Coordinates of C-alpha atoms in Angstrom, one line a residue:
M26 CA -39.6 22.6 -98.3
S27 CA -42.3 22.4 -100.8
T28 CA -42.5 19.1 -102.4
E29 CA -45.0 20.6 -104.8
A30 CA -42.7 23.6 -105.3
I31 CA -39.6 21.0 -105.9
T32 CA -41.6 18.6 -108.5
K33 CA -42.2 22.1 -110.4
V34 CA -38.7 22.8 -110.8
E35 CA -37.8 19.4 -111.7
Q36 CA -40.6 19.6 -114.3
A37 CA -39.4 22.6 -115.7
A38 CA -35.6 21.5 -115.8
A39 CA -36.3 18.2 -117.8
A40 CA -38.5 20.4 -120.1
G41 CA -35.4 22.7 -120.7
K42 CA -37.0 25.9 -118.9
L43 CA -34.6 25.7 -116.6
T44 CA -30.8 25.6 -117.4
A45 CA -27.0 25.6 -115.7
D46 CA -27.2 24.9 -112.2
T47 CA -29.9 27.0 -111.4
P48 CA -33.1 23.7 -110.4
G49 CA -29.9 22.4 -107.7
N50 CA -29.5 26.3 -106.8
V51 CA -33.2 26.7 -105.9
K52 CA -33.3 23.8 -103.9
D53 CA -30.2 24.4 -102.0
W54 CA -31.8 28.2 -101.4
L55 CA -35.4 26.4 -100.1
S56 CA -34.0 24.0 -97.8
K57 CA -31.5 26.4 -96.0
D58 CA -33.4 28.4 -92.8
C59 CA -31.0 31.1 -93.2
V60 CA -32.3 32.7 -96.4
S61 CA -35.6 32.0 -95.2
Q62 CA -36.5 35.2 -95.4
Y63 CA -36.6 34.7 -99.7
H64 CA -38.4 31.5 -99.3
G65 CA -41.8 33.3 -100.1
R66 CA -40.6 35.2 -103.0
I67 CA -38.5 31.6 -104.3
L68 CA -42.4 30.3 -104.3
E69 CA -44.1 32.7 -106.0
L70 CA -42.4 33.1 -108.7
I71 CA -42.1 28.7 -108.8
N72 CA -45.4 28.9 -108.5
A73 CA -46.4 31.5 -111.6
E74 CA -43.8 29.7 -113.6
E75 CA -41.3 32.3 -113.7
W76 CA -38.4 30.0 -115.2
A77 CA -36.6 33.3 -117.3
I78 CA -36.8 34.9 -113.7
L79 CA -35.9 31.9 -111.7
D80 CA -32.6 31.2 -114.4
E81 CA -31.3 34.7 -114.1
L82 CA -31.3 34.6 -110.3
F83 CA -29.9 31.2 -109.7
W84 CA -27.8 29.6 -112.7
T85 CA -24.9 30.1 -111.2
T86 CA -22.6 31.3 -108.0
I87 CA -20.9 34.5 -109.1
P88 CA -17.1 33.6 -108.7
F89 CA -14.3 35.5 -107.6
G90 CA -11.7 36.9 -110.4
T91 CA -9.3 38.9 -111.4
G92 CA -11.3 41.6 -109.8
G93 CA -12.9 39.9 -107.0
R94 CA -17.0 39.6 -107.2
R95 CA -19.0 41.3 -109.9
G96 CA -22.1 40.7 -111.0
P97 CA -25.9 42.1 -112.0
M98 CA -28.0 43.2 -109.4
G99 CA -30.9 41.6 -108.3
E100 CA -32.8 40.6 -105.6
L101 CA -32.3 37.3 -104.5
G102 CA -29.8 34.4 -105.8
P103 CA -26.8 33.3 -105.8
A104 CA -26.1 34.3 -109.5
T105 CA -27.0 38.2 -108.6
I106 CA -25.1 41.3 -106.1
N107 CA -28.0 41.6 -103.4
D108 CA -28.2 41.9 -100.0
R109 CA -27.0 38.2 -99.4
T110 CA -24.6 37.3 -101.5
I111 CA -22.9 40.9 -100.6
A112 CA -23.4 39.6 -96.7
E113 CA -22.0 36.1 -97.8
S114 CA -19.2 38.0 -99.6
A115 CA -18.2 40.2 -96.5
H116 CA -18.3 36.6 -93.5
G117 CA -16.4 34.9 -95.8
L118 CA -14.0 37.6 -95.9
A119 CA -13.7 38.3 -92.0
A120 CA -14.1 34.5 -91.2
Y121 CA -11.4 33.5 -93.0
L122 CA -9.1 36.2 -91.6
R123 CA -10.1 34.6 -88.8
K124 CA -9.0 31.6 -89.7
S125 CA -5.8 32.7 -91.5
G126 CA -4.6 33.8 -88.0
V127 CA -6.4 36.8 -86.5
T128 CA -8.4 35.0 -83.9
E129 CA -9.6 38.2 -82.6
G130 CA -9.6 41.8 -82.8
G131 CA -8.7 43.1 -86.2
S132 CA -9.7 46.3 -88.6
A133 CA -11.4 46.7 -92.0
V134 CA -11.5 49.6 -93.9
V135 CA -14.7 49.7 -96.3
T136 CA -15.5 52.4 -98.8
S137 CA -17.6 52.1 -102.4
D138 CA -18.1 54.3 -105.2
T139 CA -21.2 55.8 -106.9
R140 CA -22.9 52.8 -108.6
N141 CA -26.9 51.9 -107.2
N142 CA -26.9 50.6 -104.1
S143 CA -23.5 51.3 -103.6
P144 CA -23.4 53.0 -100.2
H145 CA -25.7 50.4 -99.2
F146 CA -23.8 47.6 -99.8
A147 CA -21.0 49.5 -98.1
R148 CA -22.9 49.2 -94.8
L149 CA -23.9 46.5 -94.8
T150 CA -20.1 45.6 -95.4
A151 CA -19.6 47.0 -92.2
T152 CA -22.5 46.0 -89.9
T153 CA -21.8 42.0 -91.2
F154 CA -17.5 42.6 -90.6
A155 CA -18.4 44.5 -86.7
A156 CA -20.4 41.8 -85.9
H157 CA -17.5 39.4 -86.6
G158 CA -15.8 41.8 -83.7
L159 CA -13.7 43.8 -86.7
K160 CA -12.9 47.5 -85.8
V161 CA -14.7 49.2 -89.2
Y162 CA -13.7 52.5 -90.8
L163 CA -16.3 52.9 -93.2
F164 CA -15.3 56.3 -95.8
E165 CA -18.3 58.7 -94.8
E166 CA -18.3 59.6 -98.5
P167 CA -17.7 57.6 -101.9
R168 CA -14.1 57.1 -103.0
A169 CA -11.7 55.7 -105.8
T170 CA -10.5 52.1 -105.4
P171 CA -6.7 53.3 -105.4
E172 CA -7.7 55.3 -102.4
L173 CA -9.3 52.7 -100.1
S174 CA -6.4 50.7 -101.2
Y175 CA -4.4 53.4 -99.6
A176 CA -6.6 53.2 -96.2
V177 CA -6.1 49.6 -95.6
R178 CA -2.1 50.4 -96.0
K179 CA -2.2 53.7 -93.3
L180 CA -4.7 52.2 -91.5
N181 CA -2.9 49.1 -91.0
C182 CA -5.7 47.6 -91.5
D183 CA -6.2 43.5 -92.0
I184 CA -8.9 43.6 -94.6
G185 CA -10.8 46.0 -96.9
V186 CA -13.4 45.8 -99.5
M187 CA -14.6 48.2 -102.0
I188 CA -18.2 48.2 -103.3
S189 CA -17.6 48.5 -107.1
A190 CA -18.3 47.1 -110.4
S191 CA -15.8 49.0 -112.0
H192 CA -16.7 50.2 -115.9
N193 CA -19.5 48.0 -116.3
P194 CA -23.1 48.9 -116.9
P195 CA -25.2 50.5 -114.5
A196 CA -27.0 47.1 -113.6
D197 CA -23.9 45.4 -111.8
N198 CA -22.1 46.2 -108.8
G199 CA -19.8 44.1 -107.3
F200 CA -17.2 43.1 -104.1
K201 CA -13.6 44.1 -104.3
A202 CA -11.6 42.4 -101.4
Y203 CA -7.9 43.5 -100.4
W204 CA -6.1 42.1 -98.2
S205 CA -4.0 43.8 -95.6
N206 CA -0.9 44.6 -97.9
G207 CA -3.2 46.7 -100.0
A208 CA -3.8 44.3 -102.9
Q209 CA -6.6 42.3 -104.1
V210 CA -6.8 39.0 -102.7
I211 CA -4.8 36.3 -104.8
P212 CA -4.2 32.4 -103.7
P213 CA -4.6 31.1 -101.5
H214 CA -6.7 33.5 -99.8
D215 CA -9.2 33.9 -102.5
K216 CA -10.2 30.3 -102.5
G217 CA -10.1 30.0 -99.1
I218 CA -12.4 33.0 -98.9
I219 CA -14.4 31.8 -101.1
T220 CA -14.7 28.3 -99.0
E221 CA -16.3 30.1 -96.4
V222 CA -18.8 31.8 -98.5
E223 CA -19.8 28.3 -100.0
N224 CA -19.9 27.6 -96.2
A225 CA -22.3 30.7 -95.3
G226 CA -25.4 29.7 -93.3
D227 CA -26.1 32.3 -90.6
I228 CA -24.0 35.6 -90.8
P229 CA -23.5 37.3 -88.1
A230 CA -25.0 41.1 -88.3
M231 CA -25.5 44.0 -86.3
D232 CA -27.8 47.5 -86.4
Y233 CA -25.3 50.1 -88.2
D234 CA -26.4 52.8 -85.6
Q235 CA -25.8 50.7 -82.9
A236 CA -22.4 49.6 -84.1
M237 CA -21.5 53.0 -84.9
A238 CA -23.1 53.9 -81.3
A239 CA -20.2 51.2 -79.6
G240 CA -17.3 52.5 -82.0
K241 CA -17.1 49.6 -83.4
I242 CA -17.7 51.4 -86.7
E243 CA -15.8 54.5 -87.0
L244 CA -16.2 56.8 -90.2
I245 CA -13.6 58.6 -92.1
G246 CA -12.8 60.5 -94.2
P247 CA -10.6 64.5 -95.2
H248 CA -7.7 62.7 -93.2
I249 CA -7.7 60.2 -95.2
D250 CA -8.4 62.0 -98.5
T251 CA -5.6 64.9 -97.4
E252 CA -3.0 62.3 -97.0
Y253 CA -3.4 60.4 -99.9
V254 CA -3.4 63.4 -102.5
N255 CA -0.4 64.3 -101.2
E256 CA 1.3 61.4 -101.3
V257 CA 0.5 61.0 -105.5
V258 CA 1.5 64.8 -105.6
A259 CA 4.8 63.9 -104.3
L260 CA 5.3 61.6 -107.1
S261 CA 6.0 64.5 -109.5
Q262 CA 8.9 64.3 -112.1
T263 CA 8.7 68.2 -113.0
K264 CA 7.5 71.3 -112.6
N265 CA 6.2 71.9 -116.0
R266 CA 2.5 72.5 -115.9
D267 CA 1.8 74.1 -119.4
I268 CA -0.5 71.8 -120.8
S269 CA -4.4 72.2 -121.1
A270 CA -6.7 69.2 -120.7
V271 CA -10.3 68.4 -119.8
F272 CA -11.0 65.3 -117.4
T273 CA -14.6 63.4 -116.7
P274 CA -14.9 61.5 -114.1
L275 CA -18.3 59.8 -116.1
H276 CA -20.0 60.7 -112.8
G277 CA -17.5 58.5 -111.1
V278 CA -15.8 59.3 -107.9
G279 CA -12.5 60.6 -110.4
E280 CA -13.1 64.5 -109.1
T281 CA -12.1 63.8 -105.5
S282 CA -8.9 61.4 -106.3
I283 CA -7.7 62.3 -109.9
Y284 CA -9.2 66.3 -110.2
K285 CA -8.5 67.0 -106.7
I286 CA -4.9 65.4 -107.1
L287 CA -4.3 67.4 -110.7
Q288 CA -5.4 71.0 -108.9
Q289 CA -3.2 70.3 -105.9
A290 CA -0.1 70.0 -108.3
D291 CA -0.9 72.9 -109.7
F292 CA -2.2 71.8 -112.9
D293 CA -4.7 74.6 -113.6
K294 CA -5.3 74.4 -116.8
V295 CA -7.3 70.6 -116.7
A296 CA -11.1 71.6 -116.5
I297 CA -13.8 68.9 -115.4
F298 CA -16.9 68.3 -118.0
E299 CA -19.6 69.7 -116.3
D300 CA -21.9 67.1 -117.9
H301 CA -20.1 64.4 -116.3
R302 CA -19.4 65.7 -113.1
V303 CA -22.3 64.5 -110.5
Q304 CA -21.9 61.7 -109.4
D305 CA -24.8 59.3 -110.3
G306 CA -25.1 54.8 -110.7
N307 CA -26.8 55.3 -114.2
F308 CA -24.3 57.5 -116.1
P309 CA -26.9 59.0 -117.5
N310 CA -25.0 61.2 -119.9
V311 CA -22.6 58.7 -120.5
P312 CA -22.6 57.3 -124.1
K313 CA -24.9 53.8 -124.1
H314 CA -24.4 54.7 -119.9
L315 CA -21.5 52.1 -120.2
P316 CA -18.7 54.5 -118.5
N317 CA -15.5 52.3 -119.7
P318 CA -13.2 55.1 -121.1
E319 CA -11.6 52.1 -123.2
L320 CA -15.1 52.3 -125.0
L321 CA -13.9 55.5 -127.4
E322 CA -17.4 56.8 -127.4
V323 CA -17.3 57.7 -124.0
F324 CA -15.1 60.6 -125.5
D325 CA -17.5 61.9 -128.2
P326 CA -19.4 64.7 -125.2
V327 CA -16.1 65.7 -124.1
I328 CA -15.3 66.2 -127.7
D329 CA -18.0 67.7 -128.8
W330 CA -17.7 70.5 -126.5
V331 CA -14.4 71.1 -126.6
K332 CA -15.2 71.9 -130.4
Q333 CA -18.1 73.8 -129.9
N334 CA -16.4 76.1 -127.0
N335 CA -13.2 76.3 -129.7
H336 CA -11.4 75.0 -126.0
D337 CA -7.7 74.4 -126.1
A338 CA -7.3 71.1 -124.9
D339 CA -4.1 69.2 -126.2
L340 CA -5.7 65.9 -123.8
I341 CA -9.1 64.7 -123.0
L342 CA -8.6 62.0 -119.9
A343 CA -11.5 60.3 -118.8
S344 CA -11.7 58.1 -115.3
D345 CA -14.2 54.6 -114.6
P346 CA -16.3 54.9 -111.3
D347 CA -14.3 54.0 -108.8
A348 CA -11.4 55.9 -110.5
D349 CA -9.0 53.4 -110.9
R350 CA -8.4 53.5 -114.4
L351 CA -7.1 56.0 -117.0
G352 CA -8.4 56.6 -120.9
V353 CA -6.4 59.3 -122.5
M354 CA -7.1 60.9 -126.0
V355 CA -4.7 63.5 -127.9
R356 CA -5.4 66.7 -129.9
N357 CA -4.0 65.4 -133.0
S358 CA -2.0 67.5 -136.3
E359 CA -5.2 67.4 -138.0
G360 CA -7.1 69.4 -134.5
G361 CA -9.2 66.3 -133.9
F362 CA -8.4 63.8 -131.2
T363 CA -6.5 60.2 -131.2
A364 CA -7.0 58.1 -128.8
I365 CA -3.8 56.3 -126.6
S366 CA -3.8 52.8 -125.7
G367 CA -3.4 51.5 -122.0
N368 CA -0.4 49.9 -123.7
Q369 CA 0.8 53.1 -125.3
T370 CA 0.2 55.3 -122.0
G371 CA 1.7 52.6 -119.7
A372 CA 4.9 52.6 -122.6
L373 CA 5.1 56.4 -122.5
I374 CA 5.4 56.2 -118.8
T375 CA 7.6 54.0 -118.4
D376 CA 9.7 56.1 -120.6
Y377 CA 9.3 59.0 -119.8
L378 CA 10.1 57.3 -115.8
L379 CA 13.2 55.3 -117.1
F380 CA 14.4 59.1 -118.7
K381 CA 14.0 61.3 -115.5
R382 CA 15.9 59.0 -113.5
K383 CA 18.9 58.7 -115.6
A384 CA 19.0 62.3 -116.2
A385 CA 18.8 62.6 -112.3
G386 CA 21.5 60.3 -112.3
T387 CA 19.8 57.7 -110.1
L388 CA 18.9 55.0 -112.4
S389 CA 19.9 51.6 -110.9
N390 CA 20.3 48.3 -112.7
S391 CA 17.7 47.0 -110.4
D392 CA 15.0 49.8 -110.9
Y393 CA 12.3 47.9 -112.3
V394 CA 8.8 48.0 -114.3
V395 CA 5.9 45.3 -114.1
E396 CA 3.4 44.2 -116.6
T397 CA 0.7 41.3 -117.1
L398 CA 1.4 38.7 -119.7
V399 CA -1.1 40.6 -122.2
T400 CA 0.3 44.3 -121.7
T401 CA 2.4 45.6 -125.2
P402 CA 6.1 44.1 -125.3
L403 CA 7.2 47.6 -125.7
V404 CA 7.0 48.4 -121.7
Q405 CA 9.7 45.4 -121.3
A406 CA 11.8 47.0 -124.8
V407 CA 12.0 50.7 -122.8
A408 CA 12.5 48.8 -119.7
E409 CA 15.3 47.2 -121.4
H410 CA 16.6 50.0 -123.1
Y411 CA 17.2 51.9 -120.5
G412 CA 19.4 49.0 -118.3
A413 CA 15.7 48.4 -116.2
K414 CA 14.3 45.0 -115.3
A415 CA 10.9 44.1 -116.8
F416 CA 8.6 41.5 -114.7
S417 CA 6.2 40.2 -117.7
E418 CA 5.6 36.8 -116.6
L419 CA 2.2 37.5 -114.6
L420 CA -1.4 37.0 -115.1
V421 CA -4.1 39.2 -116.0
G422 CA -4.9 41.0 -112.6
F423 CA -3.3 44.0 -111.2
K424 CA -3.2 42.2 -108.3
W425 CA -0.1 39.9 -109.6
I426 CA 1.7 43.0 -109.9
A427 CA 1.3 44.1 -106.0
K428 CA 2.2 40.3 -105.4
T429 CA 5.6 41.5 -107.3
I430 CA 5.9 44.7 -105.2
E431 CA 5.9 42.9 -102.4
E432 CA 9.0 40.1 -103.3
N433 CA 10.9 42.5 -105.2
G434 CA 10.8 45.6 -102.7
A435 CA 9.3 49.0 -103.3
D436 CA 12.6 50.7 -103.0
H437 CA 13.7 50.1 -106.5
F438 CA 10.2 49.4 -108.0
V439 CA 9.7 52.2 -111.4
F440 CA 6.4 51.8 -112.8
G441 CA 3.3 48.6 -113.3
C442 CA 0.9 49.4 -116.1
E443 CA -1.7 47.0 -117.6
E444 CA -3.3 47.1 -121.1
S445 CA -6.5 47.7 -119.8
I446 CA -5.5 51.2 -118.7
G447 CA -4.3 50.5 -115.1
F448 CA -1.3 52.2 -114.0
L449 CA 1.0 52.5 -110.6
A450 CA 4.2 53.9 -108.8
G451 CA 5.3 54.6 -105.7
D452 CA 4.8 52.8 -102.8
Y453 CA 1.6 54.4 -101.4
C454 CA -0.8 52.1 -102.6
R455 CA -1.4 48.3 -104.1
D456 CA -3.3 48.5 -106.7
K457 CA -4.2 50.8 -110.4
D458 CA -5.0 54.4 -109.8
G459 CA -6.0 56.7 -112.7
A460 CA -4.7 59.6 -110.5
I461 CA -0.7 58.5 -110.6
G462 CA -1.5 58.0 -114.8
A463 CA -3.4 61.1 -115.0
L464 CA -0.1 62.5 -113.4
F465 CA 2.1 61.1 -115.3
I466 CA 0.5 61.7 -118.8
L467 CA 0.4 65.8 -118.1
E468 CA 3.6 66.4 -117.6
L469 CA 5.5 64.3 -120.3
A470 CA 2.7 66.1 -122.7
A471 CA 3.9 69.1 -120.9
E472 CA 7.6 68.9 -121.5
L473 CA 6.8 67.6 -124.9
K474 CA 5.1 70.9 -125.5
A475 CA 7.8 72.7 -124.4
K476 CA 9.3 70.8 -127.4
G477 CA 7.3 72.1 -129.7
K478 CA 5.7 68.1 -129.8
T479 CA 3.0 65.5 -128.9
L480 CA 2.2 62.2 -127.3
L481 CA 1.9 61.2 -130.9
D482 CA 5.5 62.5 -131.9
H483 CA 6.9 60.6 -128.8
L484 CA 5.2 57.6 -129.7
D485 CA 7.0 57.3 -133.2
E486 CA 10.1 58.2 -131.6
L487 CA 9.8 55.1 -129.7
Y488 CA 8.8 52.9 -132.9
I489 CA 11.5 54.0 -134.2
R490 CA 13.6 53.1 -131.6
H491 CA 11.9 50.1 -130.6
G492 CA 9.9 49.0 -133.8
F493 CA 6.7 49.6 -134.4
H494 CA 4.6 47.4 -132.0
A495 CA 0.7 47.9 -132.0
E496 CA -2.0 45.9 -129.9
G497 CA -5.4 44.9 -130.7
Q498 CA -8.4 42.7 -128.3
K499 CA -11.8 40.9 -130.2
S500 CA -13.8 39.6 -127.1
I501 CA -16.1 36.3 -127.6
Y502 CA -19.3 36.9 -125.8
C503 CA -21.1 33.7 -124.6
T504 CA -23.7 35.2 -121.8
G505 CA -27.4 34.0 -120.1
P506 CA -26.8 30.4 -118.6
T507 CA -25.7 28.3 -121.5
G508 CA -22.7 31.1 -121.8
K509 CA -19.9 29.1 -119.1
A510 CA -20.1 26.3 -121.2
K511 CA -19.5 27.5 -124.1
I512 CA -16.8 29.3 -122.9
D513 CA -15.5 26.4 -121.5
G514 CA -15.6 24.6 -124.7
L515 CA -14.4 27.0 -127.1
M516 CA -10.6 27.3 -124.5
Q517 CA -10.7 23.4 -124.5
T518 CA -11.2 23.5 -128.6
L519 CA -8.1 26.5 -128.4
R520 CA -5.8 23.6 -126.0
D521 CA -6.9 20.2 -127.9
D522 CA -6.9 21.4 -132.5
P523 CA -5.7 25.1 -131.8
P524 CA -5.1 26.9 -135.0
T525 CA -1.8 27.1 -136.9
Q526 CA -2.8 29.8 -139.0
L527 CA -5.0 32.9 -138.6
G528 CA -5.0 34.8 -142.2
P529 CA -1.5 35.4 -143.4
I530 CA 0.1 34.7 -139.6
R531 CA 1.5 31.7 -139.1
F532 CA 2.1 29.8 -134.9
V533 CA 5.0 28.3 -134.4
E534 CA 4.2 27.4 -130.7
V535 CA 0.9 27.5 -127.9
A536 CA 2.4 28.1 -124.1
D537 CA -0.6 26.7 -122.4
Y538 CA -0.2 28.5 -118.8
S539 CA -3.2 26.5 -117.2
T540 CA -1.3 23.1 -118.0
G541 CA 2.1 24.1 -117.6
K542 CA 3.4 22.6 -121.4
R543 CA 5.1 24.9 -124.1
T544 CA 4.0 23.1 -127.7
G545 CA 5.4 23.3 -131.3
L546 CA 3.2 23.8 -134.2
P547 CA 1.4 22.4 -136.2
D548 CA 3.8 19.0 -134.7
G549 CA 2.8 19.6 -131.8
K550 CA 6.4 18.6 -130.1
S551 CA 7.2 20.0 -126.8
L552 CA 9.2 23.4 -126.5
G553 CA 9.6 22.8 -122.3
S554 CA 7.9 23.9 -119.4
I555 CA 5.9 26.8 -117.8
E556 CA 6.3 26.7 -113.9
N557 CA 5.0 29.6 -113.4
P558 CA 3.0 31.5 -113.5
R559 CA -0.3 29.4 -114.0
G560 CA -3.1 30.3 -114.9
D561 CA -6.0 29.7 -117.7
L562 CA -4.1 31.7 -120.2
L563 CA -3.1 30.7 -123.8
I564 CA -0.6 32.3 -126.0
Y565 CA 0.6 31.2 -130.1
K566 CA 3.2 32.7 -130.8
S567 CA 4.2 33.3 -134.8
D568 CA 6.8 32.9 -136.3
P569 CA 9.8 35.3 -134.9
A570 CA 11.7 35.7 -138.1
A571 CA 8.6 37.1 -140.0
P572 CA 9.0 40.7 -140.8
V573 CA 5.5 41.4 -139.1
R574 CA 4.9 39.2 -136.1
I575 CA 1.7 38.9 -134.3
N576 CA 0.8 37.2 -131.1
I577 CA -2.0 35.9 -130.1
A578 CA -3.5 35.5 -125.6
G579 CA -7.1 34.2 -125.5
R580 CA -8.5 33.8 -121.7
P581 CA -11.7 33.8 -119.7
S582 CA -12.5 37.0 -118.2
G583 CA -13.0 36.4 -114.6
T584 CA -15.9 39.1 -114.7
E585 CA -17.7 38.8 -117.7
P586 CA -19.4 35.8 -120.2
K587 CA -16.2 36.3 -122.3
I588 CA -13.1 34.7 -124.1
K589 CA -10.7 38.4 -124.4
F590 CA -8.0 37.8 -126.9
Y591 CA -5.2 39.8 -126.9
F592 CA -3.4 40.5 -130.2
F593 CA 0.3 41.5 -129.8
C594 CA 1.8 42.8 -133.4
Q595 CA 5.5 43.9 -133.9
S596 CA 6.4 45.4 -137.6
D597 CA 10.0 45.6 -138.9
L598 CA 11.0 49.0 -140.3
P599 CA 13.1 48.9 -143.6
G600 CA 16.1 50.4 -143.1
G601 CA 15.5 51.1 -139.5
E602 CA 13.6 54.3 -140.6
D603 CA 10.5 53.5 -143.1
L604 CA 8.2 54.1 -140.2
N605 CA 5.2 54.6 -141.9
Q606 CA 5.6 51.6 -144.1
A607 CA 6.1 49.4 -140.9
K608 CA 2.3 50.8 -139.6
G609 CA 0.7 50.2 -142.8
A610 CA 2.1 46.4 -143.4
G611 CA 1.3 45.8 -139.2
D612 CA -2.0 47.5 -139.0
S613 CA -3.2 45.5 -142.4
V614 CA -1.9 42.4 -141.1
M615 CA -3.6 42.6 -137.9
K616 CA -7.0 43.7 -139.3
E617 CA -6.4 39.9 -141.6
V618 CA -5.9 37.8 -138.2
Q619 CA -9.1 39.7 -135.9
D620 CA -11.4 39.1 -138.5
A621 CA -9.5 35.6 -139.3
L622 CA -10.1 34.4 -135.4
G623 CA -13.5 35.8 -135.4
E624 CA -14.5 33.4 -138.2
W625 CA -12.7 30.6 -136.7
A626 CA -14.8 31.2 -133.0
D627 CA -17.8 31.0 -135.3
Q628 CA -17.7 28.1 -136.7
Q629 CA -16.5 26.5 -133.3
L630 CA -19.7 28.6 -131.8
G631 CA -22.1 27.0 -134.6

């Protein structure tokens, strides 16, 4: 290690030019022989006093969050996704597998989406696994995350990896780790993997061509594709296919899963949007190059095309690059398109599937649906209407829905959903799948169309039955090396000095899923404890007797530099009938509360 270089780093840190964990991480990398190939470049940056670049590369170590490990790609350093951090991730997963009981042999399946460097990172992961003695099944071409989950189960693998950053910007990539049940890793596995990653020194390596020649890596493709598609299509609930739609994969892998499944299911009036069809990690034709179906602007090019071509589309569907999530827009009464949220889509499909079971005489009081704590309570209300169970006390992340399925068995599992447009049914995989969401929402839309109705009409019917429900989100971003400290500080303020009122809404309780305490507001009286689940999540509950009720959930994101707030509004229908009045009251109060929260956060952050 260069003493002169370390002195310069320490001087830069003292002058405030290096922040957070950068000095320690730089010293750590310079002291390790296992990353000696990067020493020259690090010294070059130090000597050139490129402190901003060093900060970006070394300010933190990318952790495993709700979606695995995800972040900006970079040439080196623990704060970016690069060859070393990918190899560390693969090594950590394999090393933990060995310590968890699979002491020899074992197998893994690996694939990637269409992001820049994804196929390269997938090969690097595969060769690292092969060097650990695992038999590796590697998809020949990019595939969807849910097909990876399916393949883990179908091939009886011990672990799986998806190289993807989901809906993040083009500069990002990531590493999603899966366990033998086909679900993303959960405690204690995630913590065990991280320990192995942190202890990584020299990482076993193997040449790709040699691994292929030795049979340690086997390419897979068409047969798994066919079986996956068949299993999803087999879940169809109706033969009605009279619906027109346009689907955009946003330059991702959605054509290989969602569009292929819809074609096999005989939805012959679903067209693919050509401008977004080519697989391209730069997402060139997506507005702002942000391939996130939750951002309504991604639909704008499709809507323009529909208008210009007088297309008769009833729906527009969009999937993110790894095709595990699905956004939906519905043609409205004015001829334009209205987005339906993940919460609304989840409630609609829940009602559809339970209605079908009831009509078929197969509905059981053991049937159940699963949602997270930040998903709409309308799903639970729909389930209870049919006499089904609803598991809703789950932390954010589809892996917890998968865990609930494992604990309760798949025989009576009806549907799982989360607000971030994630959906699952059946027993074929253990992660969200845009394909199953597309299949069911099109089937429901087709059945409604036959009755002269739309999905929007049916939503209103659910609101009349269960009361008006509306949901919203607001994210407070704190980027850069100081971002984590700001996020931690704001979360601590939310715990120590919680707001008791925002706009017209008064809060009467806060549930802290980190400390396991329920506390009355504003008196601070204990209202009991929370045994499970436990995680960094706060939920503020409003007066249950108020005609308009808004609960708020807040949590730090596991994959992005922000605190994410979720708003849940319920508005009573006067006389049980005046839906428009209930909508107006709910939407108005929701906006006031969201604005008030933004002002409160700005004050706290200075």
